[in-house]
mmCIF file of C-alpha atoms and ligand atoms in Angstrom:
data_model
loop_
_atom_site.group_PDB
_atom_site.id
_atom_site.type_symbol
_atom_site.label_atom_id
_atom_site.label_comp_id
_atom_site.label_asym_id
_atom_site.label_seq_id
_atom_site.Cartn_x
_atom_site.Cartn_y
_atom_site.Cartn_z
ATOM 1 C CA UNK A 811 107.071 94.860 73.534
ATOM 2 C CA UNK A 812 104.773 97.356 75.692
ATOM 3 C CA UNK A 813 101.566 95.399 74.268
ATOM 4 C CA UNK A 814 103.021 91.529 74.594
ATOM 5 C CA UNK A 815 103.462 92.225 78.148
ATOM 6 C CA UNK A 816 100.095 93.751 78.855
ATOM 7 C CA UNK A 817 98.675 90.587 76.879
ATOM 8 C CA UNK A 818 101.044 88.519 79.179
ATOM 9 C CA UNK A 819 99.545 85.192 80.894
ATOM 10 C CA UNK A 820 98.508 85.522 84.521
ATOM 11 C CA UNK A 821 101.443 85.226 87.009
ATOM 12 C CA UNK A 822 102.280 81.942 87.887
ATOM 13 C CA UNK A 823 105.576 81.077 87.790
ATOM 14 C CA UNK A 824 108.471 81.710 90.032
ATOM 15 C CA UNK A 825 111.833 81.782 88.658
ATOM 16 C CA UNK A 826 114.277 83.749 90.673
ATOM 17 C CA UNK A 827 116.799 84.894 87.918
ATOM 18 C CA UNK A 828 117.844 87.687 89.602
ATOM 19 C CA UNK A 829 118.956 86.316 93.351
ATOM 20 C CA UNK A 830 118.638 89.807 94.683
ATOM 21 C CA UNK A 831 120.495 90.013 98.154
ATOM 22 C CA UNK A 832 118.807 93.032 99.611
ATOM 23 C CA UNK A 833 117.670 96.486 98.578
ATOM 24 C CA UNK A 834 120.815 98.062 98.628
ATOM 25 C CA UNK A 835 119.874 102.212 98.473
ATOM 26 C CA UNK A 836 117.494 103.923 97.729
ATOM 27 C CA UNK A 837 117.848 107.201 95.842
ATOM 28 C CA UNK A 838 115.791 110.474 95.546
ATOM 29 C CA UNK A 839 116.179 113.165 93.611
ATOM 30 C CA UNK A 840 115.149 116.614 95.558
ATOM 31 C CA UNK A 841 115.819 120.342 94.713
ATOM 32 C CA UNK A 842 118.268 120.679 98.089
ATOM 33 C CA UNK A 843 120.115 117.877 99.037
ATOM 34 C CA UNK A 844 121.970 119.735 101.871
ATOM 35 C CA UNK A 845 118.473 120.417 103.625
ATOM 36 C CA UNK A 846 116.997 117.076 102.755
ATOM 37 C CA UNK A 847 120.051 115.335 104.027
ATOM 38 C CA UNK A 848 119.640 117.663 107.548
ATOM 39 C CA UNK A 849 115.266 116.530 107.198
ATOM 40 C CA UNK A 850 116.399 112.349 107.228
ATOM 41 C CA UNK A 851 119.245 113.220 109.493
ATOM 42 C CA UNK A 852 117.695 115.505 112.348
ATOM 43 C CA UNK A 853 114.309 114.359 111.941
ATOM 44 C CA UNK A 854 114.294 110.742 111.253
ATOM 45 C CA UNK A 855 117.895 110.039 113.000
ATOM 46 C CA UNK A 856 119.394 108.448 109.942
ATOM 47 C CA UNK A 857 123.208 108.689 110.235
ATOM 48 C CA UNK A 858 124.788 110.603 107.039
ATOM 49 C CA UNK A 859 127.840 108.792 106.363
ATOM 50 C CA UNK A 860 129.375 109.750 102.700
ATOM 51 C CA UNK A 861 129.319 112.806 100.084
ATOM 52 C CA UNK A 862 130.287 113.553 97.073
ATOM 53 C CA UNK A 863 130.018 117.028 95.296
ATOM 54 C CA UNK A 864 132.283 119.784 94.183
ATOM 55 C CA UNK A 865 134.800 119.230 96.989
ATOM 56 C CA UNK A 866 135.367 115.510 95.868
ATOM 57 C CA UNK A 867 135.814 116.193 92.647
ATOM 58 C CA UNK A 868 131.993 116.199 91.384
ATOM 59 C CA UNK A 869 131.197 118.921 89.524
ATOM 60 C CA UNK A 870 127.750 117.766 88.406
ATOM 61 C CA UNK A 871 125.811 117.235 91.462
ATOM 62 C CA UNK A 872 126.302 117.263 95.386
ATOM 63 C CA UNK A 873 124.737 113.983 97.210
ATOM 64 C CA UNK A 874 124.918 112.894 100.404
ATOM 65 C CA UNK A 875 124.464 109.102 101.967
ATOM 66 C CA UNK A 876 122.061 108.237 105.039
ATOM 67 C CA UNK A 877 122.288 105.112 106.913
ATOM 68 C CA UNK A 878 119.453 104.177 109.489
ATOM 69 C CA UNK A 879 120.949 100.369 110.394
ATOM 70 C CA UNK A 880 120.015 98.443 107.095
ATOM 71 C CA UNK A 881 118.300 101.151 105.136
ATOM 72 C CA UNK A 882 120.489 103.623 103.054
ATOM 73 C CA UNK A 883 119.176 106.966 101.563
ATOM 74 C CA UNK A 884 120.950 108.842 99.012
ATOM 75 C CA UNK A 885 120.112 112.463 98.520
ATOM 76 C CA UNK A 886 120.889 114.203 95.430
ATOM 77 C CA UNK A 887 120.385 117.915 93.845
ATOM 78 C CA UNK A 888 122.530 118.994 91.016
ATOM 79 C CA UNK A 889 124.295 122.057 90.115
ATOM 80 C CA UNK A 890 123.281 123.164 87.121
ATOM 81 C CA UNK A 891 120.160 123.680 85.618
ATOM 82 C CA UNK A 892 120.571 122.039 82.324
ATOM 83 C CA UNK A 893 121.578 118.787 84.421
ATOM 84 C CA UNK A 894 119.321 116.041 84.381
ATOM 85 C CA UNK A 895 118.218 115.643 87.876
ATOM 86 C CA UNK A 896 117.247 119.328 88.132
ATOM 87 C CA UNK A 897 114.663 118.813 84.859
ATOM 88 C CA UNK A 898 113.393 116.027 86.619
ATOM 89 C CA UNK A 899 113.312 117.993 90.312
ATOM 90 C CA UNK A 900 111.591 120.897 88.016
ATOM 91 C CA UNK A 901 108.732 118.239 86.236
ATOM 92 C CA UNK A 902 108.261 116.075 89.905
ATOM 93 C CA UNK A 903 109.487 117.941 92.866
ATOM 94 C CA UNK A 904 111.161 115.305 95.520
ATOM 95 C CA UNK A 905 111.041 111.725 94.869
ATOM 96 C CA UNK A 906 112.760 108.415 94.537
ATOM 97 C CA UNK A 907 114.829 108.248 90.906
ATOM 98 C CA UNK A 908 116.879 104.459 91.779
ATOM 99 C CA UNK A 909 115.667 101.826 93.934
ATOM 100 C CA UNK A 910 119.190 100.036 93.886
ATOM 101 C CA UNK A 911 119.501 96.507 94.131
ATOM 102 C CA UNK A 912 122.425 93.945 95.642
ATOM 103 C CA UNK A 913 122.857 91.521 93.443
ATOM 104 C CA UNK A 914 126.188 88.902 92.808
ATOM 105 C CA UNK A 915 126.364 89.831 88.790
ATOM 106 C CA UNK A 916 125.259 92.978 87.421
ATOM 107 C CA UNK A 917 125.777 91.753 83.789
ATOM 108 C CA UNK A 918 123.714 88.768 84.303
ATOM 109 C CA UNK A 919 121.176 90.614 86.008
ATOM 110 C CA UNK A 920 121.315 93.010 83.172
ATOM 111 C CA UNK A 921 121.017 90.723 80.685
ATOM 112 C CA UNK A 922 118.436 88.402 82.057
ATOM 113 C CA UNK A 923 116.022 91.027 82.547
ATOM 114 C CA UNK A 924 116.478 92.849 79.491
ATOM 115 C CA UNK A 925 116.679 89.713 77.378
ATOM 116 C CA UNK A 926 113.261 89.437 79.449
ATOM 117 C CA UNK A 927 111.912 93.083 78.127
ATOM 118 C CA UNK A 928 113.102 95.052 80.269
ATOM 119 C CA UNK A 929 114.672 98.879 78.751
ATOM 120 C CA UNK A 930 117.948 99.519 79.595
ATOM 121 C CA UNK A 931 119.245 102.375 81.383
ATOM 122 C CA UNK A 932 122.522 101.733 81.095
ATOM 123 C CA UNK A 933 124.878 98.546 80.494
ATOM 124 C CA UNK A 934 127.023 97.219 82.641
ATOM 125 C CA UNK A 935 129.578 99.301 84.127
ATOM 126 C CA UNK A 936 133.218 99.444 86.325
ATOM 127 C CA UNK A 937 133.640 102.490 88.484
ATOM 128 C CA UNK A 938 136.992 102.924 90.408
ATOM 129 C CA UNK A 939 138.620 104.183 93.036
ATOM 130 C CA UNK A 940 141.379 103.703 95.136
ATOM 131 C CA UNK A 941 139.145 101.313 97.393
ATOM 132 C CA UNK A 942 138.118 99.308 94.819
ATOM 133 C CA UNK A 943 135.461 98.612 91.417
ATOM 134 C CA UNK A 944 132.422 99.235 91.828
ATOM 135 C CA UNK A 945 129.935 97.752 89.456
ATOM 136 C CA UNK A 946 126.283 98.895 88.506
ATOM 137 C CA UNK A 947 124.044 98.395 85.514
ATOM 138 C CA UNK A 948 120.014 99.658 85.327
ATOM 139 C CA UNK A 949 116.886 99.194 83.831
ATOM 140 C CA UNK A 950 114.145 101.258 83.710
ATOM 141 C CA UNK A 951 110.800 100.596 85.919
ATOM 142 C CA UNK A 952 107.589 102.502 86.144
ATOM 143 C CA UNK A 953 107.132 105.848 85.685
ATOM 144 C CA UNK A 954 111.004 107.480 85.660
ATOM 145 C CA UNK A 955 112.272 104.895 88.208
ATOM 146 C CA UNK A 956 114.991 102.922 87.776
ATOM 147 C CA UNK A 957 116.441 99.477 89.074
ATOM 148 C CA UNK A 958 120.199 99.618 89.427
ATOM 149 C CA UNK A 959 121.892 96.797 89.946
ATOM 150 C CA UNK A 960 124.872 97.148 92.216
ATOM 151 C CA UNK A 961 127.622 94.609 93.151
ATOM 152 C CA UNK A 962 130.069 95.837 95.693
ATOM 153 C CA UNK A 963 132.259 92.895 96.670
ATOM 154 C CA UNK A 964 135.113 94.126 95.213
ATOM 155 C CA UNK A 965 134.639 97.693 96.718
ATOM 156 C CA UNK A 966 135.353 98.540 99.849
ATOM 157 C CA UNK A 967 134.879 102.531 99.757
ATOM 158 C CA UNK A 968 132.196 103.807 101.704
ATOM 159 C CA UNK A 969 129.595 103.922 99.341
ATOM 160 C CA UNK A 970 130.904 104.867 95.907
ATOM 161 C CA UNK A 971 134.144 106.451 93.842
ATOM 162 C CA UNK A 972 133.614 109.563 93.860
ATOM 163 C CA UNK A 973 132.024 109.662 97.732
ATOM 164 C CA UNK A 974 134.020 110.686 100.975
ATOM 165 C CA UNK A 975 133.464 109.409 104.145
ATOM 166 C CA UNK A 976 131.889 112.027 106.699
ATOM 167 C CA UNK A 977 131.502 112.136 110.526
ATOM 168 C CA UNK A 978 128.151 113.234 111.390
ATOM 169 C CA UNK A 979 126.625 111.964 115.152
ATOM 170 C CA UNK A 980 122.914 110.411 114.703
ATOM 171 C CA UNK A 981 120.447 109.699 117.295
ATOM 172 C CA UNK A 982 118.818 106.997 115.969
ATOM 173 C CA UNK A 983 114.842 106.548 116.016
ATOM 174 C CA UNK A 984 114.594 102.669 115.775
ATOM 175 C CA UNK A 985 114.404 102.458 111.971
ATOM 176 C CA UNK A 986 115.933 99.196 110.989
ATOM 177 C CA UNK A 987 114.648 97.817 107.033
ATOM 178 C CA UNK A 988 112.760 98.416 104.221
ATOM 179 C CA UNK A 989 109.695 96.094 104.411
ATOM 180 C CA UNK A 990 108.286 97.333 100.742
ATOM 181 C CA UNK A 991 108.210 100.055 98.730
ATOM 182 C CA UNK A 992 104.822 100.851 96.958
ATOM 183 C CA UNK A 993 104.356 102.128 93.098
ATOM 184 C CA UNK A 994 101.847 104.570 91.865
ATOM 185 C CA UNK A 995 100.773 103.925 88.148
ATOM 186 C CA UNK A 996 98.341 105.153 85.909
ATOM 187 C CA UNK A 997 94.712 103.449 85.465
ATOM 188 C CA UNK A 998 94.552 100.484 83.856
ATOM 189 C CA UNK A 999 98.211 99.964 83.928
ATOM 190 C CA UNK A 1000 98.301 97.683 87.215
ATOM 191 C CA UNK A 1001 98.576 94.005 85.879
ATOM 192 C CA UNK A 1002 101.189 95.499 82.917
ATOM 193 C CA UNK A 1003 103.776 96.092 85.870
ATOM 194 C CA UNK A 1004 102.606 93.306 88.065
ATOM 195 C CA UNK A 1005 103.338 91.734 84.660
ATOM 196 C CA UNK A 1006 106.596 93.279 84.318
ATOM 197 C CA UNK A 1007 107.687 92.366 87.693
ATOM 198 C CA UNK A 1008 106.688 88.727 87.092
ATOM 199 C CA UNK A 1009 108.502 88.049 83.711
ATOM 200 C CA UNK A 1010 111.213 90.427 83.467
ATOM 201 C CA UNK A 1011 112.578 90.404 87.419
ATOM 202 C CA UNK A 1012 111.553 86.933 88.206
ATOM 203 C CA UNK A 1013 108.947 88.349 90.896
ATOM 204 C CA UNK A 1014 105.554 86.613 92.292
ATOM 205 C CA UNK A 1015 102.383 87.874 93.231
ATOM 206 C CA UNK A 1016 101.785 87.670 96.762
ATOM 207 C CA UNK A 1017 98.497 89.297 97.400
ATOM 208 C CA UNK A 1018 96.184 91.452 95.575
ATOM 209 C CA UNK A 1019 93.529 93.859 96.796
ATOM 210 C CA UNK A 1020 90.601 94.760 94.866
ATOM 211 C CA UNK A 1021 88.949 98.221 94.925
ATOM 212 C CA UNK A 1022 85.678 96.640 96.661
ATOM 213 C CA UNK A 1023 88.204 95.698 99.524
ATOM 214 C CA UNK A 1024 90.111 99.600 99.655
ATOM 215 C CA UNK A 1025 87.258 101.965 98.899
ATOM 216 C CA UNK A 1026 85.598 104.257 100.467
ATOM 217 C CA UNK A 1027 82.565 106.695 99.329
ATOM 218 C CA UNK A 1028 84.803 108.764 97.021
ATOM 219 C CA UNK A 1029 88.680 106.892 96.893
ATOM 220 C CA UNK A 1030 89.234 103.880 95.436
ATOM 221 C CA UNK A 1031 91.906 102.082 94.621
ATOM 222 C CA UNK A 1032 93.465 98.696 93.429
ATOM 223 C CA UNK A 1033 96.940 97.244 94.512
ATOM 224 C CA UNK A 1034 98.658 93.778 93.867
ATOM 225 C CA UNK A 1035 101.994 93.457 96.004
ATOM 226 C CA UNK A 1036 104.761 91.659 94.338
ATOM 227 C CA UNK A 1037 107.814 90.046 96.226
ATOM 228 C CA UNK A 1038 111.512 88.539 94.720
ATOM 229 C CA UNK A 1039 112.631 84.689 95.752
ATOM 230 C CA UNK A 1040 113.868 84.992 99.074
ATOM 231 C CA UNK A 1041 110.732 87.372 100.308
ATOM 232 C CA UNK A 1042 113.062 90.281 101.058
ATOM 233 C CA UNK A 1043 112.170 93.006 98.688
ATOM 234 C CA UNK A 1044 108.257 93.560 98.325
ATOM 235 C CA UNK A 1045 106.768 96.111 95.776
ATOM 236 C CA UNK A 1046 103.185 96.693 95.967
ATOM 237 C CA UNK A 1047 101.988 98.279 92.570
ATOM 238 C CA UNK A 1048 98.919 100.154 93.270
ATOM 239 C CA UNK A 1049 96.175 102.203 90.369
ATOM 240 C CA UNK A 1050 93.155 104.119 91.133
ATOM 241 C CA UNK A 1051 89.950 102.977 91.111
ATOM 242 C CA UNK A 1052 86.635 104.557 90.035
ATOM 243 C CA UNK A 1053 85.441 106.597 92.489
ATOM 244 C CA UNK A 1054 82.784 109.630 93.321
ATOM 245 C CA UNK A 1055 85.951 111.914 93.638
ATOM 246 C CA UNK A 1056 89.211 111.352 92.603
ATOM 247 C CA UNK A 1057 91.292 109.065 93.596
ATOM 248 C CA UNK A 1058 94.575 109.589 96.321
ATOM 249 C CA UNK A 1059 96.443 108.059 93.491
ATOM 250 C CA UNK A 1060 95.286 109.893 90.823
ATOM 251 C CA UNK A 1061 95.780 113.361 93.338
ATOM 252 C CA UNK A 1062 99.810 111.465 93.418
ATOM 253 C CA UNK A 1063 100.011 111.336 89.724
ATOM 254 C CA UNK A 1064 98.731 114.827 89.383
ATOM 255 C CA UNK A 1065 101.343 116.494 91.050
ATOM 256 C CA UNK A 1066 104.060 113.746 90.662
ATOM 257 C CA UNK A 1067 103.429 114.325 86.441
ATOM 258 C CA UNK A 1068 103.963 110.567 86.315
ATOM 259 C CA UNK A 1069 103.896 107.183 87.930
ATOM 260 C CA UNK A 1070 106.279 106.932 90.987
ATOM 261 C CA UNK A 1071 107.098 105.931 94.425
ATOM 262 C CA UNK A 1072 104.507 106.650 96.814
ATOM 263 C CA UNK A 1073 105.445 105.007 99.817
ATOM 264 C CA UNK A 1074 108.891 103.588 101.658
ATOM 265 C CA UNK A 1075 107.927 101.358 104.638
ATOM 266 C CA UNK A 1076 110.291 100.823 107.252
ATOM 267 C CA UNK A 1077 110.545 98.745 109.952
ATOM 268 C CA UNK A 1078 110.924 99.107 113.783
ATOM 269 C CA UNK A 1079 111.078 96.938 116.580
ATOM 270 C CA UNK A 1080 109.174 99.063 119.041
ATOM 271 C CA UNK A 1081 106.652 101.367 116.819
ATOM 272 C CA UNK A 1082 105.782 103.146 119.903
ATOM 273 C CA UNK A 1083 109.074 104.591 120.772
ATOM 274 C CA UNK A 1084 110.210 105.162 116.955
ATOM 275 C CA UNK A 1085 106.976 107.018 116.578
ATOM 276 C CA UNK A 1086 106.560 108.784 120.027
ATOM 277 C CA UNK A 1087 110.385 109.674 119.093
ATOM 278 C CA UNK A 1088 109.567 111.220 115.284
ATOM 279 C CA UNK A 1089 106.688 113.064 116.488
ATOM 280 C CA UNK A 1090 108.996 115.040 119.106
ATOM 281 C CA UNK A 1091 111.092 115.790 116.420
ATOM 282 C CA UNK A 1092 108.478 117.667 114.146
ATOM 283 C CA UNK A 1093 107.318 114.480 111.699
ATOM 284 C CA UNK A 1094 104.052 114.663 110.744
ATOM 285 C CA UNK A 1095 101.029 111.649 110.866
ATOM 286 C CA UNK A 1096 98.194 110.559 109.368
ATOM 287 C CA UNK A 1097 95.194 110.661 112.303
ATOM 288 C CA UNK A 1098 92.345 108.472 111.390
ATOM 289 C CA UNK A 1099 88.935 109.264 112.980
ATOM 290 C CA UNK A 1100 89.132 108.670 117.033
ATOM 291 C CA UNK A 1101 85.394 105.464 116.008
ATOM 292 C CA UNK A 1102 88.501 103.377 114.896
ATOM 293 C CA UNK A 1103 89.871 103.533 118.218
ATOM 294 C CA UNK A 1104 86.724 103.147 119.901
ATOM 295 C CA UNK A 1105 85.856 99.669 118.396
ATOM 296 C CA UNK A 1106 90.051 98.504 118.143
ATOM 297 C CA UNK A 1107 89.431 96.519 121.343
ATOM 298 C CA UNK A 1108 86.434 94.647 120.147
ATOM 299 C CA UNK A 1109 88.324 94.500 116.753
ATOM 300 C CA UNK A 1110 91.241 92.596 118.690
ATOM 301 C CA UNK A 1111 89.459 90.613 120.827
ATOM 302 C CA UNK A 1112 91.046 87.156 119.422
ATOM 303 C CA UNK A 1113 94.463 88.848 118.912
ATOM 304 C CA UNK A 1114 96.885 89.013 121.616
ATOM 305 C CA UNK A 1115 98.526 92.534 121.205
ATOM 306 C CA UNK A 1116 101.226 93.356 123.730
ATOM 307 C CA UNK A 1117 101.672 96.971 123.200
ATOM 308 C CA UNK A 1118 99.599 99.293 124.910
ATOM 309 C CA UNK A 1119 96.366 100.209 123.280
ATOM 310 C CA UNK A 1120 96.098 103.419 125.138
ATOM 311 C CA UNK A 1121 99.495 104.382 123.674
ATOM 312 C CA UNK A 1122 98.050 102.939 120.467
ATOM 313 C CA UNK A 1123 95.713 105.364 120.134
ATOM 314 C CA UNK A 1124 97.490 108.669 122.035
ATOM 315 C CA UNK A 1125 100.140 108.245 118.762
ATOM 316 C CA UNK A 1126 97.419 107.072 115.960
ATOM 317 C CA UNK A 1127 99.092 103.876 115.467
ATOM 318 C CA UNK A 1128 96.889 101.289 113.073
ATOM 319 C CA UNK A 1129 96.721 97.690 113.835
ATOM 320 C CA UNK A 1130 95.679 94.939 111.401
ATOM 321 C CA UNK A 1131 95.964 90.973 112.101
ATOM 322 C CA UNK A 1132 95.720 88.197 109.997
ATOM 323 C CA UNK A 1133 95.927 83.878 110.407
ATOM 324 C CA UNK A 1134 99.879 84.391 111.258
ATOM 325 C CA UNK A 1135 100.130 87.477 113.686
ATOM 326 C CA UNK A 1136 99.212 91.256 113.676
ATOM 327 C CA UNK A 1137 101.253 94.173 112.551
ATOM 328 C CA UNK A 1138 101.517 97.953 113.947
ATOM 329 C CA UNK A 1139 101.582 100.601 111.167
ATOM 330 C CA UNK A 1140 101.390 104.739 110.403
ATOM 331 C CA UNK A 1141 101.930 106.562 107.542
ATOM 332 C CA UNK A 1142 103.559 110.112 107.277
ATOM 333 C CA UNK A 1143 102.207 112.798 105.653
ATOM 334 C CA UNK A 1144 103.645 113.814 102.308
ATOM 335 C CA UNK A 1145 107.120 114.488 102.835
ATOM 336 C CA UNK A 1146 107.364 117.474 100.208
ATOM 337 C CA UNK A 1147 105.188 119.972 99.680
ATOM 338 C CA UNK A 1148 104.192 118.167 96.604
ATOM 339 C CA UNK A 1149 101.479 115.328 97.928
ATOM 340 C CA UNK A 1150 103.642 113.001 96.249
ATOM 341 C CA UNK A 1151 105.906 110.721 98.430
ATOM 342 C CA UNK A 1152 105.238 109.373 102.163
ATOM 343 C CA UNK A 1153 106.652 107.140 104.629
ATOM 344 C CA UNK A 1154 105.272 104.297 106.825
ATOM 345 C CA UNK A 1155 106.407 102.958 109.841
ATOM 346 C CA UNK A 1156 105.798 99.242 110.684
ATOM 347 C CA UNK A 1157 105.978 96.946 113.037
ATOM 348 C CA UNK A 1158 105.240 92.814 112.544
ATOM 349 C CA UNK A 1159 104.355 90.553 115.019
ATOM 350 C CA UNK A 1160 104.085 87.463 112.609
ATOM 351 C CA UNK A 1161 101.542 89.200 110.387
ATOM 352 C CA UNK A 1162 102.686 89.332 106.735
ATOM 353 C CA UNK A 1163 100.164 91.610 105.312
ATOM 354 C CA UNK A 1164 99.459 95.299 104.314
ATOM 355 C CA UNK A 1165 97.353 96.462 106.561
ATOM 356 C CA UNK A 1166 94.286 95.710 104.292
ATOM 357 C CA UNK A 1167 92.083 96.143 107.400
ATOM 358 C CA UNK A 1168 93.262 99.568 108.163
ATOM 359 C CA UNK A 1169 92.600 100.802 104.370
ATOM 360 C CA UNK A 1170 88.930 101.956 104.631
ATOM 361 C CA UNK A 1171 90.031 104.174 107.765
ATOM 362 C CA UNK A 1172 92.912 105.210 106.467
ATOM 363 C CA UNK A 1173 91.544 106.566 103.354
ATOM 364 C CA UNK A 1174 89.082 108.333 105.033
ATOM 365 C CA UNK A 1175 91.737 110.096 106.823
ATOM 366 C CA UNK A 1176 93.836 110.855 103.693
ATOM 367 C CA UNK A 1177 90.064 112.218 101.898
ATOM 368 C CA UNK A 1178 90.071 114.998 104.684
ATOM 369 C CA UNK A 1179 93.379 116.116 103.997
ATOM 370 C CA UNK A 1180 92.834 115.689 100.165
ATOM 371 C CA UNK A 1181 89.992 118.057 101.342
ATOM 372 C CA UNK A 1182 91.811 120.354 103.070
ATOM 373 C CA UNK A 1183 94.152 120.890 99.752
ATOM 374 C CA UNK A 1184 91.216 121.827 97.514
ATOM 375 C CA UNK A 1185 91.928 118.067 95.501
ATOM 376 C CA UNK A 1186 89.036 115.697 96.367
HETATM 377 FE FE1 FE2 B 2452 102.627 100.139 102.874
#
């Protein structure tokens, strides 16, 4: 199966199988769910709204629900050491294990995409509780990800069986959607999951960059960003590139010990208060070098930006236009000690892109700190 698909055809064809609604969670994995939850919750002003663990009856692993308007976190560590999300906490550190998805039919989805060659994770199944079923079947994805399909119109629990509701006050930061979630994979393996999300999940290829495009003098890389029917979930699959030094996606795979999530994007509808707002609370930025600022304003000459460019550059925001708009963007640091996993925060004014413009700068930022950890 593995080798059919990396012989596959170019992607062409759009068949939307799958009609996925929305992303509906996202889930990591971490070695302390408790502080992780208090990280998303404090820091980024997501609103924790369920739990499960030993006090609900789960004696395998404590977990805890975030909700930031339309983006849901779940944060899980387990209990025991011989359970299977503390092998994979010990072999990856923090990172995402399910990016969940809404769909009407979990057993069609299930079956069209592994009739399609996808691996299971597990077949359709009915959890209940005394709000309802809740229904969920998986597949497996890059790396150790997984793609769970959930359907939870006949559930109307807050978030799972086994989950209790809890009361937690938020102070939101303006964080509103997912806009994409970007793979890592290994070299040469690229067009196999472009491939994958093509044939088995009914996706299309909406842009590609090459590594001439997003290189620098030592980092390369190569991404192709991949989108389902209706445009709302976007995965960019990015590889590394031959470069003088190594790669930031080979430096991801390195200390992630396999492919993985490397960035969630998420949108806001004022970047300049979301990230003014983070920053006070102790979240940490890429800078790029102050000559990007210096030439933005010649850069944007035919582009009619309304934020402030002086704010622009006090916070490091990036700004990158194309034929339908311009978008606002920053990326995190790595948000484990690991350099694994990051966020980004984005903003679109009619743009549609990934920032390709900002890449070159960008990298050169993230080859100082690659530096600066001894891994360039
Ligand atoms: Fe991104």
């Amino acid at each position: 199966m593995v080798d059919q698909m990396i012989e596959a055809p170019a992607v062409t064809q759009e068949s939307d199988h799958l009609q996925i609604k929305s992303i509906d969670h996202v889930h990591w994995w971490v070695g302390n769910a408790k502080q992780a939850m208090y990280y998303w919750w404090q820091a980024f002003g997501f609103k924790p709204v369920a739990y499960s663990g030993l006090e609900t009856g789960n004696r395998r692993f404590a977990s805890y629900v975030l909700q930031s308007d339309n983006i849901r976190f779940v944060l899980s560590s387990a209990y025991r050491p011989t359970d299977e999300i503390s092998a994979h906490h010990m072999l990856h550190g923090d990172g995402v294990k399910m990016i969940s998805l809404e769909v009407e039919d979990v057993a069609q989805a299930y079956q069209a995409t592994v009739s399609r060659g996808a691996m299971s994770a597990w077949e359709p199944r009915e959890e209940r509780d005394e709000y309802g079923v809740y229904r969920t079947s998986a597949i497996r994805t890059y790396g150790e990800v997984l793609h769970v399909f959930v359907d939870r119109s006949d559930y109307q629990g807050v978030f799972a069986p086994s989950y209790k509701a809890i009361q937690f006050e938020a102070k939101p930061t303006g964080l509103v959607a997912i806009d994409h979630m970007v793979g890592n994979v290994e070299l040469g393996k690229m067009n196999y999951w472009v491939n994958f999300y093509n044939r088995v999940m009914g996706f299309r290829l909406l842009q590609g960059f090459s590594d001439d495009q997003i290189s620098t003098e030592y980092s390369a890389l190569m991404s192709k960003v991949m989108s389902n029917g209706n445009g709302r979930v976007k995965f960019p699959i990015n590889e590394p590139a031959e470069g003088k030094k190594k790669s930031q996606i080979e430096e991801y795979l390195d200390y992630y010990m396999t492919p993985g999530v490397q960035h969630v994007a998420m949108i806001t509808k004022d970047i300049i208060a979301t990230v003014r707002e983070l920053k006070n609370r102790g979240v940490e930025f890429l800078r790029v070098p102050e000559t990007y600022y210096d030439v933005l304003p010649d850069r944007l000459k035919e582009v009619n930006v309304k934020e402030d460019l002086a704010a622009i550059r006090e916070l490091g925001i990036l700004v990158d236009y194309d034929d339908e708009g311009y978008l606002l963007q920053i990326f995190s640091r790595p948000l484990q000690d690991r350099p694994t996993a990051f966020i980004e925060v984005i903003q679109r004014h009619g743009a549609r892109g990934f920032g390709a413009g900002n890449f070159k700068a960008l990298f050169e930022a993230l080859e100082l700190e690659q530096e600066r950890r001894g891994n360039l």
